[in-house]
PDB file of C-alpha atoms in Angstrom:
ATOM      1  CA  UNK A   1     301.262  11.916 130.465  1.00 46.00           C
ATOM      2  CA  UNK A   2     301.295   8.519 131.808  1.00 45.00           C
ATOM      3  CA  UNK A   3     298.514   7.453 134.015  1.00 45.00           C
ATOM      4  CA  UNK A   4     299.224   5.914 137.284  1.00 44.00           C
ATOM      5  CA  UNK A   5     297.075   3.408 138.966  1.00 43.00           C
ATOM      6  CA  UNK A   6     294.074   4.955 140.320  1.00 43.00           C
ATOM      7  CA  UNK A   7     294.184   4.728 144.138  1.00 43.00           C
ATOM      8  CA  UNK A   8     291.127   3.388 145.565  1.00 41.00           C
ATOM      9  CA  UNK A   9     289.614   5.526 148.212  1.00 42.00           C
ATOM     10  CA  UNK A  10     288.150   2.480 149.932  1.00 42.00           C
ATOM     11  CA  UNK A  11     289.972   1.310 152.984  1.00 42.00           C
ATOM     12  CA  UNK A  12     290.790  -2.282 153.486  1.00 43.00           C
ATOM     13  CA  UNK A  13     288.347  -3.873 155.934  1.00 42.00           C
ATOM     14  CA  UNK A  14     288.981  -6.841 158.118  1.00 40.00           C
ATOM     15  CA  UNK A  15     286.344  -9.360 157.472  1.00 42.00           C
ATOM     16  CA  UNK A  16     285.037 -10.780 160.786  1.00 48.00           C
ATOM     17  CA  UNK A  17     282.288 -10.723 163.373  1.00 48.00           C
ATOM     18  CA  UNK A  18     281.027  -7.355 164.340  1.00 50.00           C
ATOM     19  CA  UNK A  19     281.850  -6.179 167.836  1.00 50.00           C
ATOM     20  CA  UNK A  20     278.269  -5.822 168.820  1.00 41.00           C
ATOM     21  CA  UNK A  21     277.723  -9.459 168.011  1.00 43.00           C
ATOM     22  CA  UNK A  22     280.647 -10.442 170.175  1.00 43.00           C
ATOM     23  CA  UNK A  23     279.267  -8.342 172.977  1.00 47.00           C
ATOM     24  CA  UNK A  24     275.909  -9.927 172.616  1.00 46.00           C
ATOM     25  CA  UNK A  25     277.445 -13.379 172.687  1.00 45.00           C
ATOM     26  CA  UNK A  26     279.394 -12.509 175.809  1.00 51.00           C
ATOM     27  CA  UNK A  27     276.348 -11.276 177.628  1.00 47.00           C
ATOM     28  CA  UNK A  28     274.364 -14.248 176.442  1.00 50.00           C
ATOM     29  CA  UNK A  29     276.995 -16.609 177.785  1.00 52.00           C
ATOM     30  CA  UNK A  30     276.878 -15.041 181.192  1.00 47.00           C
ATOM     31  CA  UNK A  31     273.113 -15.248 181.200  1.00 47.00           C
ATOM     32  CA  UNK A  32     273.232 -18.893 180.107  1.00 52.00           C
ATOM     33  CA  UNK A  33     275.645 -19.772 182.893  1.00 52.00           C
ATOM     34  CA  UNK A  34     273.472 -17.992 185.431  1.00 48.00           C
ATOM     35  CA  UNK A  35     270.374 -19.781 184.188  1.00 50.00           C
ATOM     36  CA  UNK A  36     272.166 -23.119 184.324  1.00 50.00           C
ATOM     37  CA  UNK A  37     273.218 -22.452 187.923  1.00 48.00           C
ATOM     38  CA  UNK A  38     269.685 -21.553 188.855  1.00 47.00           C
ATOM     39  CA  UNK A  39     268.386 -24.705 187.181  1.00 52.00           C
ATOM     40  CA  UNK A  40     270.833 -26.861 189.100  1.00 48.00           C
ATOM     41  CA  UNK A  41     269.970 -25.064 192.308  1.00 52.00           C
ATOM     42  CA  UNK A  42     266.279 -25.568 191.642  1.00 52.00           C
ATOM     43  CA  UNK A  43     266.779 -29.307 191.157  1.00 54.00           C
ATOM     44  CA  UNK A  44     268.856 -29.643 194.298  1.00 55.00           C
ATOM     45  CA  UNK A  45     266.990 -30.865 197.362  1.00 51.00           C
ATOM     46  CA  UNK A  46     266.311 -27.916 199.634  1.00 55.00           C
ATOM     47  CA  UNK A  47     268.203 -27.818 202.854  1.00 55.00           C
ATOM     48  CA  UNK A  48     266.045 -28.935 205.751  1.00 54.00           C
ATOM     49  CA  UNK A  49     264.747 -26.212 208.023  1.00 62.00           C
ATOM     50  CA  UNK A  50     263.114 -28.683 210.461  1.00 57.00           C
ATOM     51  CA  UNK A  51     264.081 -28.099 214.043  1.00 63.00           C
ATOM     52  CA  UNK A  52     263.475 -30.992 216.409  1.00 64.00           C
ATOM     53  CA  UNK A  53     261.330 -29.827 219.285  1.00 64.00           C
ATOM     54  CA  UNK A  54     262.756 -30.345 222.749  1.00 68.00           C
ATOM     55  CA  UNK A  55     261.854 -33.671 224.277  1.00 64.00           C
ATOM     56  CA  UNK A  56     258.717 -33.398 226.353  1.00 64.00           C
ATOM     57  CA  UNK A  57     259.386 -33.725 230.040  1.00 65.00           C
ATOM     58  CA  UNK A  58     258.153 -37.047 231.324  1.00 71.00           C
ATOM     59  CA  UNK A  59     255.222 -36.693 233.680  1.00 70.00           C
ATOM     60  CA  UNK A  60     255.890 -38.215 237.077  1.00 69.00           C
ATOM     61  CA  UNK A  61     253.887 -41.365 237.759  1.00 70.00           C
ATOM     62  CA  UNK A  62     250.617 -40.813 239.566  1.00 64.00           C
ATOM     63  CA  UNK A  63     250.990 -41.142 243.295  1.00 64.00           C
ATOM     64  CA  UNK A  64     249.656 -44.399 244.635  1.00 63.00           C
ATOM     65  CA  UNK A  65     247.293 -43.784 247.516  1.00 67.00           C
ATOM     66  CA  UNK A  66     247.518 -46.518 250.080  1.00 85.00           C
ATOM     67  CA  UNK A  67     244.215 -47.245 251.780  1.00 92.00           C
ATOM     68  CA  UNK A  68     244.126 -48.707 255.278  1.00 96.00           C
ATOM     69  CA  UNK A  69     241.484 -51.413 255.661  1.00 98.00           C
ATOM     70  CA  UNK A  70     239.812 -51.738 259.049  1.00 98.00           C
ATOM     71  CA  UNK A  71     237.473 -54.559 260.054  1.00 98.00           C
ATOM     72  CA  UNK A  72     235.075 -53.954 262.975  1.00 98.00           C
ATOM     73  CA  UNK A  73     233.359 -56.825 264.783  1.00 98.00           C
ATOM     74  CA  UNK A  74     231.252 -56.054 267.825  1.00 98.00           C
ATOM     75  CA  UNK A  75     227.940 -55.466 269.494  1.00 97.00           C
ATOM     76  CA  UNK A  76     225.211 -52.918 268.799  1.00 96.00           C
ATOM     77  CA  UNK A  77     227.466 -50.027 269.820  1.00 96.00           C
ATOM     78  CA  UNK A  78     228.929 -50.316 266.330  1.00 96.00           C
ATOM     79  CA  UNK A  79     225.536 -49.810 264.728  1.00 92.00           C
ATOM     80  CA  UNK A  80     224.657 -46.545 263.035  1.00 87.00           C
ATOM     81  CA  UNK A  81     221.441 -44.643 263.525  1.00 86.00           C
ATOM     82  CA  UNK A  82     219.562 -42.937 260.707  1.00 82.00           C
ATOM     83  CA  UNK A  83     221.613 -39.776 261.200  1.00 84.00           C
ATOM     84  CA  UNK A  84     224.813 -40.845 262.938  1.00 87.00           C
ATOM     85  CA  UNK A  85     227.502 -43.381 262.074  1.00 93.00           C
ATOM     86  CA  UNK A  86     230.524 -43.058 264.322  1.00 96.00           C
ATOM     87  CA  UNK A  87     232.605 -45.689 262.502  1.00 96.00           C
ATOM     88  CA  UNK A  88     232.339 -43.839 259.188  1.00 94.00           C
ATOM     89  CA  UNK A  89     232.953 -40.555 260.980  1.00 95.00           C
ATOM     90  CA  UNK A  90     236.163 -41.712 262.649  1.00 96.00           C
ATOM     91  CA  UNK A  91     237.609 -43.355 259.535  1.00 94.00           C
ATOM     92  CA  UNK A  92     236.949 -40.137 257.637  1.00 94.00           C
ATOM     93  CA  UNK A  93     238.899 -38.131 260.235  1.00 95.00           C
ATOM     94  CA  UNK A  94     241.969 -40.358 260.317  1.00 95.00           C
ATOM     95  CA  UNK A  95     245.277 -38.993 258.952  1.00 94.00           C
ATOM     96  CA  UNK A  96     245.448 -41.882 256.465  1.00 94.00           C
ATOM     97  CA  UNK A  97     242.968 -42.921 253.803  1.00 96.00           C
ATOM     98  CA  UNK A  98     240.860 -45.650 255.378  1.00 96.00           C
ATOM     99  CA  UNK A  99     237.909 -47.910 254.703  1.00 96.00           C
ATOM    100  CA  UNK A 100     235.849 -49.829 257.219  1.00 96.00           C
ATOM    101  CA  UNK A 101     233.836 -53.026 257.073  1.00 96.00           C
ATOM    102  CA  UNK A 102     231.467 -53.550 259.989  1.00 97.00           C
ATOM    103  CA  UNK A 103     229.728 -56.502 261.575  1.00 97.00           C
ATOM    104  CA  UNK A 104     227.415 -55.167 264.282  1.00 96.00           C
ATOM    105  CA  UNK A 105     225.762 -57.973 266.261  1.00 96.00           C
ATOM    106  CA  UNK A 106     223.063 -56.666 268.563  1.00 95.00           C
ATOM    107  CA  UNK A 107     222.952 -58.517 271.886  1.00 96.00           C
ATOM    108  CA  UNK A 108     225.997 -60.652 271.044  1.00 97.00           C
ATOM    109  CA  UNK A 109     229.446 -61.025 272.537  1.00 98.00           C
ATOM    110  CA  UNK A 110     232.288 -63.507 272.509  1.00 98.00           C
ATOM    111  CA  UNK A 111     230.097 -66.212 274.097  1.00 98.00           C
ATOM    112  CA  UNK A 112     226.620 -64.699 274.200  1.00 98.00           C
ATOM    113  CA  UNK A 113     224.411 -65.271 271.161  1.00 97.00           C
ATOM    114  CA  UNK A 114     222.272 -62.262 270.468  1.00 94.00           C
ATOM    115  CA  UNK A 115     219.708 -61.271 267.870  1.00 94.00           C
ATOM    116  CA  UNK A 116     221.758 -62.810 265.068  1.00 92.00           C
ATOM    117  CA  UNK A 117     222.187 -66.079 267.010  1.00 96.00           C
ATOM    118  CA  UNK A 118     225.946 -65.775 266.526  1.00 97.00           C
ATOM    119  CA  UNK A 119     229.070 -64.755 268.429  1.00 98.00           C
ATOM    120  CA  UNK A 120     231.980 -62.514 267.461  1.00 98.00           C
ATOM    121  CA  UNK A 121     234.337 -65.326 266.528  1.00 98.00           C
ATOM    122  CA  UNK A 122     231.923 -66.743 263.961  1.00 98.00           C
ATOM    123  CA  UNK A 123     232.127 -63.534 261.917  1.00 97.00           C
ATOM    124  CA  UNK A 124     235.906 -63.310 261.729  1.00 98.00           C
ATOM    125  CA  UNK A 125     236.228 -65.395 258.574  1.00 97.00           C
ATOM    126  CA  UNK A 126     233.754 -63.142 256.719  1.00 96.00           C
ATOM    127  CA  UNK A 127     235.286 -59.866 257.888  1.00 98.00           C
ATOM    128  CA  UNK A 128     239.048 -60.410 257.910  1.00 98.00           C
ATOM    129  CA  UNK A 129     241.439 -61.178 255.044  1.00 97.00           C
ATOM    130  CA  UNK A 130     245.118 -60.823 254.267  1.00 97.00           C
ATOM    131  CA  UNK A 131     244.336 -57.290 253.035  1.00 97.00           C
ATOM    132  CA  UNK A 132     243.027 -56.201 256.455  1.00 98.00           C
ATOM    133  CA  UNK A 133     245.344 -53.769 258.247  1.00 98.00           C
ATOM    134  CA  UNK A 134     243.513 -53.355 261.557  1.00 98.00           C
ATOM    135  CA  UNK A 135     241.042 -55.687 263.278  1.00 98.00           C
ATOM    136  CA  UNK A 136     238.807 -54.039 265.881  1.00 98.00           C
ATOM    137  CA  UNK A 137     236.701 -56.031 268.357  1.00 98.00           C
ATOM    138  CA  UNK A 138     234.187 -53.887 270.236  1.00 98.00           C
ATOM    139  CA  UNK A 139     232.571 -54.990 273.552  1.00 95.00           C
ATOM    140  CA  UNK A 140     230.733 -56.541 274.905  1.00 95.00           C
ATOM    141  CA  UNK A 141     228.736 -55.911 278.047  1.00 97.00           C
ATOM    142  CA  UNK A 142     226.497 -58.715 276.797  1.00 98.00           C
ATOM    143  CA  UNK A 143     229.075 -61.217 278.109  1.00 98.00           C
ATOM    144  CA  UNK A 144     228.888 -59.989 281.706  1.00 98.00           C
ATOM    145  CA  UNK A 145     228.558 -62.912 284.131  1.00 96.00           C
ATOM    146  CA  UNK A 146     229.366 -65.508 281.467  1.00 97.00           C
ATOM    147  CA  UNK A 147     232.180 -68.055 281.703  1.00 95.00           C
ATOM    148  CA  UNK A 148     235.014 -68.772 279.291  1.00 96.00           C
ATOM    149  CA  UNK A 149     234.925 -65.303 277.794  1.00 98.00           C
ATOM    150  CA  UNK A 150     238.703 -64.975 277.830  1.00 96.00           C
ATOM    151  CA  UNK A 151     239.169 -68.287 276.021  1.00 97.00           C
ATOM    152  CA  UNK A 152     236.560 -67.391 273.385  1.00 98.00           C
ATOM    153  CA  UNK A 153     238.141 -63.983 272.882  1.00 98.00           C
ATOM    154  CA  UNK A 154     241.588 -65.528 272.512  1.00 97.00           C
ATOM    155  CA  UNK A 155     240.287 -67.955 269.879  1.00 98.00           C
ATOM    156  CA  UNK A 156     238.764 -65.063 267.922  1.00 98.00           C
ATOM    157  CA  UNK A 157     242.038 -63.119 268.013  1.00 98.00           C
ATOM    158  CA  UNK A 158     244.047 -66.158 266.908  1.00 98.00           C
ATOM    159  CA  UNK A 159     241.795 -66.691 263.903  1.00 98.00           C
ATOM    160  CA  UNK A 160     241.815 -63.008 262.951  1.00 98.00           C
ATOM    161  CA  UNK A 161     245.606 -62.772 263.008  1.00 97.00           C
ATOM    162  CA  UNK A 162     245.950 -66.039 261.113  1.00 98.00           C
ATOM    163  CA  UNK A 163     243.867 -64.525 258.302  1.00 98.00           C
ATOM    164  CA  UNK A 164     245.688 -61.180 258.493  1.00 98.00           C
ATOM    165  CA  UNK A 165     249.188 -61.853 259.859  1.00 96.00           C
ATOM    166  CA  UNK A 166     250.317 -58.243 259.431  1.00 96.00           C
ATOM    167  CA  UNK A 167     247.210 -56.685 260.963  1.00 97.00           C
ATOM    168  CA  UNK A 168     247.155 -54.794 264.228  1.00 97.00           C
ATOM    169  CA  UNK A 169     244.694 -55.885 266.878  1.00 98.00           C
ATOM    170  CA  UNK A 170     242.544 -53.327 268.705  1.00 98.00           C
ATOM    171  CA  UNK A 171     240.093 -54.490 271.374  1.00 98.00           C
ATOM    172  CA  UNK A 172     237.578 -52.163 273.012  1.00 98.00           C
ATOM    173  CA  UNK A 173     236.300 -53.440 276.328  1.00 98.00           C
ATOM    174  CA  UNK A 174     232.720 -53.295 277.596  1.00 98.00           C
ATOM    175  CA  UNK A 175     231.094 -49.875 277.764  1.00 98.00           C
ATOM    176  CA  UNK A 176     228.957 -48.836 280.700  1.00 98.00           C
ATOM    177  CA  UNK A 177     226.446 -46.015 280.765  1.00 96.00           C
ATOM    178  CA  UNK A 178     227.611 -44.188 283.904  1.00 96.00           C
ATOM    179  CA  UNK A 179     230.200 -44.305 286.663  1.00 97.00           C
ATOM    180  CA  UNK A 180     228.280 -46.943 288.646  1.00 97.00           C
ATOM    181  CA  UNK A 181     229.956 -49.917 287.015  1.00 98.00           C
ATOM    182  CA  UNK A 182     228.733 -53.366 288.194  1.00 98.00           C
ATOM    183  CA  UNK A 183     231.371 -55.778 289.448  1.00 98.00           C
ATOM    184  CA  UNK A 184     230.472 -58.231 286.661  1.00 98.00           C
ATOM    185  CA  UNK A 185     231.421 -55.595 284.079  1.00 98.00           C
ATOM    186  CA  UNK A 186     234.689 -54.863 285.882  1.00 98.00           C
ATOM    187  CA  UNK A 187     235.529 -58.582 285.960  1.00 98.00           C
ATOM    188  CA  UNK A 188     234.749 -58.904 282.261  1.00 98.00           C
ATOM    189  CA  UNK A 189     236.883 -55.848 281.526  1.00 98.00           C
ATOM    190  CA  UNK A 190     239.869 -57.352 283.362  1.00 97.00           C
ATOM    191  CA  UNK A 191     239.452 -60.688 281.583  1.00 97.00           C
ATOM    192  CA  UNK A 192     239.420 -59.121 278.132  1.00 97.00           C
ATOM    193  CA  UNK A 193     242.408 -56.908 278.878  1.00 97.00           C
ATOM    194  CA  UNK A 194     244.415 -59.958 279.941  1.00 95.00           C
ATOM    195  CA  UNK A 195     243.474 -61.831 276.771  1.00 95.00           C
ATOM    196  CA  UNK A 196     244.806 -59.029 274.571  1.00 96.00           C
ATOM    197  CA  UNK A 197     248.150 -58.776 276.358  1.00 90.00           C
ATOM    198  CA  UNK A 198     249.321 -62.078 274.915  1.00 86.00           C
ATOM    199  CA  UNK A 199     248.967 -60.737 271.355  1.00 91.00           C
ATOM    200  CA  UNK A 200     250.674 -57.398 271.777  1.00 90.00           C
ATOM    201  CA  UNK A 201     247.426 -55.749 270.774  1.00 95.00           C
ATOM    202  CA  UNK A 202     245.938 -52.449 271.898  1.00 97.00           C
ATOM    203  CA  UNK A 203     243.297 -52.548 274.615  1.00 98.00           C
ATOM    204  CA  UNK A 204     240.938 -49.593 274.836  1.00 98.00           C
ATOM    205  CA  UNK A 205     239.584 -49.539 278.373  1.00 98.00           C
ATOM    206  CA  UNK A 206     236.303 -47.625 278.181  1.00 98.00           C
ATOM    207  CA  UNK A 207     235.782 -48.102 281.927  1.00 98.00           C
ATOM    208  CA  UNK A 208     239.184 -46.704 282.914  1.00 98.00           C
ATOM    209  CA  UNK A 209     238.703 -43.809 280.474  1.00 98.00           C
ATOM    210  CA  UNK A 210     235.260 -43.123 281.950  1.00 98.00           C
ATOM    211  CA  UNK A 211     233.558 -42.730 278.603  1.00 98.00           C
ATOM    212  CA  UNK A 212     230.033 -42.113 279.845  1.00 98.00           C
ATOM    213  CA  UNK A 213     230.747 -41.163 283.427  1.00 98.00           C
ATOM    214  CA  UNK A 214     229.243 -38.168 285.198  1.00 97.00           C
ATOM    215  CA  UNK A 215     227.969 -35.470 282.800  1.00 97.00           C
ATOM    216  CA  UNK A 216     228.679 -37.660 279.778  1.00 97.00           C
ATOM    217  CA  UNK A 217     225.970 -40.054 280.941  1.00 97.00           C
ATOM    218  CA  UNK A 218     223.569 -37.655 279.215  1.00 97.00           C
ATOM    219  CA  UNK A 219     224.956 -38.898 275.890  1.00 97.00           C
ATOM    220  CA  UNK A 220     223.193 -42.229 276.403  1.00 97.00           C
ATOM    221  CA  UNK A 221     219.904 -42.466 274.520  1.00 96.00           C
ATOM    222  CA  UNK A 222     216.395 -42.818 275.862  1.00 94.00           C
ATOM    223  CA  UNK A 223     216.662 -46.627 276.099  1.00 94.00           C
ATOM    224  CA  UNK A 224     219.312 -46.220 278.808  1.00 95.00           C
ATOM    225  CA  UNK A 225     221.727 -48.580 277.008  1.00 95.00           C
ATOM    226  CA  UNK A 226     222.815 -47.218 273.635  1.00 96.00           C
ATOM    227  CA  UNK A 227     224.404 -43.857 272.819  1.00 96.00           C
ATOM    228  CA  UNK A 228     222.329 -41.084 271.310  1.00 96.00           C
ATOM    229  CA  UNK A 229     223.348 -39.550 267.987  1.00 95.00           C
ATOM    230  CA  UNK A 230     225.447 -37.065 269.929  1.00 96.00           C
ATOM    231  CA  UNK A 231     226.854 -39.963 271.918  1.00 96.00           C
ATOM    232  CA  UNK A 232     227.913 -41.733 268.716  1.00 96.00           C
ATOM    233  CA  UNK A 233     229.735 -38.610 267.585  1.00 96.00           C
ATOM    234  CA  UNK A 234     231.395 -38.561 270.996  1.00 97.00           C
ATOM    235  CA  UNK A 235     232.588 -42.173 270.564  1.00 97.00           C
ATOM    236  CA  UNK A 236     234.203 -41.160 267.269  1.00 97.00           C
ATOM    237  CA  UNK A 237     236.259 -38.498 269.063  1.00 97.00           C
ATOM    238  CA  UNK A 238     237.262 -41.038 271.728  1.00 98.00           C
ATOM    239  CA  UNK A 239     238.308 -43.688 269.218  1.00 98.00           C
ATOM    240  CA  UNK A 240     240.174 -41.403 266.822  1.00 98.00           C
ATOM    241  CA  UNK A 241     243.480 -41.246 268.760  1.00 97.00           C
ATOM    242  CA  UNK A 242     243.444 -45.010 269.348  1.00 98.00           C
ATOM    243  CA  UNK A 243     242.842 -45.892 265.702  1.00 97.00           C
ATOM    244  CA  UNK A 244     245.332 -43.271 264.556  1.00 96.00           C
ATOM    245  CA  UNK A 245     247.978 -44.852 266.781  1.00 96.00           C
ATOM    246  CA  UNK A 246     247.156 -48.263 265.317  1.00 95.00           C
ATOM    247  CA  UNK A 247     247.583 -47.085 261.723  1.00 92.00           C
ATOM    248  CA  UNK A 248     250.674 -44.852 261.947  1.00 86.00           C
TER     249      UNK A 248
END
């Protein structure tokens, strides 16, 4: 009996890479790509998250407070006592911010030399400048019976307005202590009023307004000439509307 070839019971195998290896390689490739992407992303500059704050609102400029400068030249009625200062009181009550410089010359007038041995006009250059807004001359009863008062007053006003061309002129006439006004005071009052008219200034007629007439005569102090502390406060109330009109 002839023998045939003995059939091998082994199956032919395809030589190659196992499937599990291929699977592993596939997964590894995906992982490698993912890691590469992450590496690139990590090296990339991060997107800015900065948000510009809104521009701060500009603060308005500070308001400039204009201060009105007043210069007072006059007799002892301008002087303050230890407890009363009517000039400071009235400037503090005005509707505008105001400062006051004062030259109080006891016993003096436009022509009469008093305790300071000077007259009103000689103090103009020290009291008035181009920054002065209002020039106030106060009085004076000390000039009663004297000559050339009008001319001396006019010269003082001319000099004051030359130093302060934009200033307003306020002149307060002589003050008397009661309603029994001597004729010499009335004459002086008329002369000063006339001298102011040529300058377009304001004349405060204390005689016509009757400042210390009748019951208000009690506001004169014990010396019979000068106002008491209460009288000084009273003068402030009298002068307030005049000075307000001159500064508004």
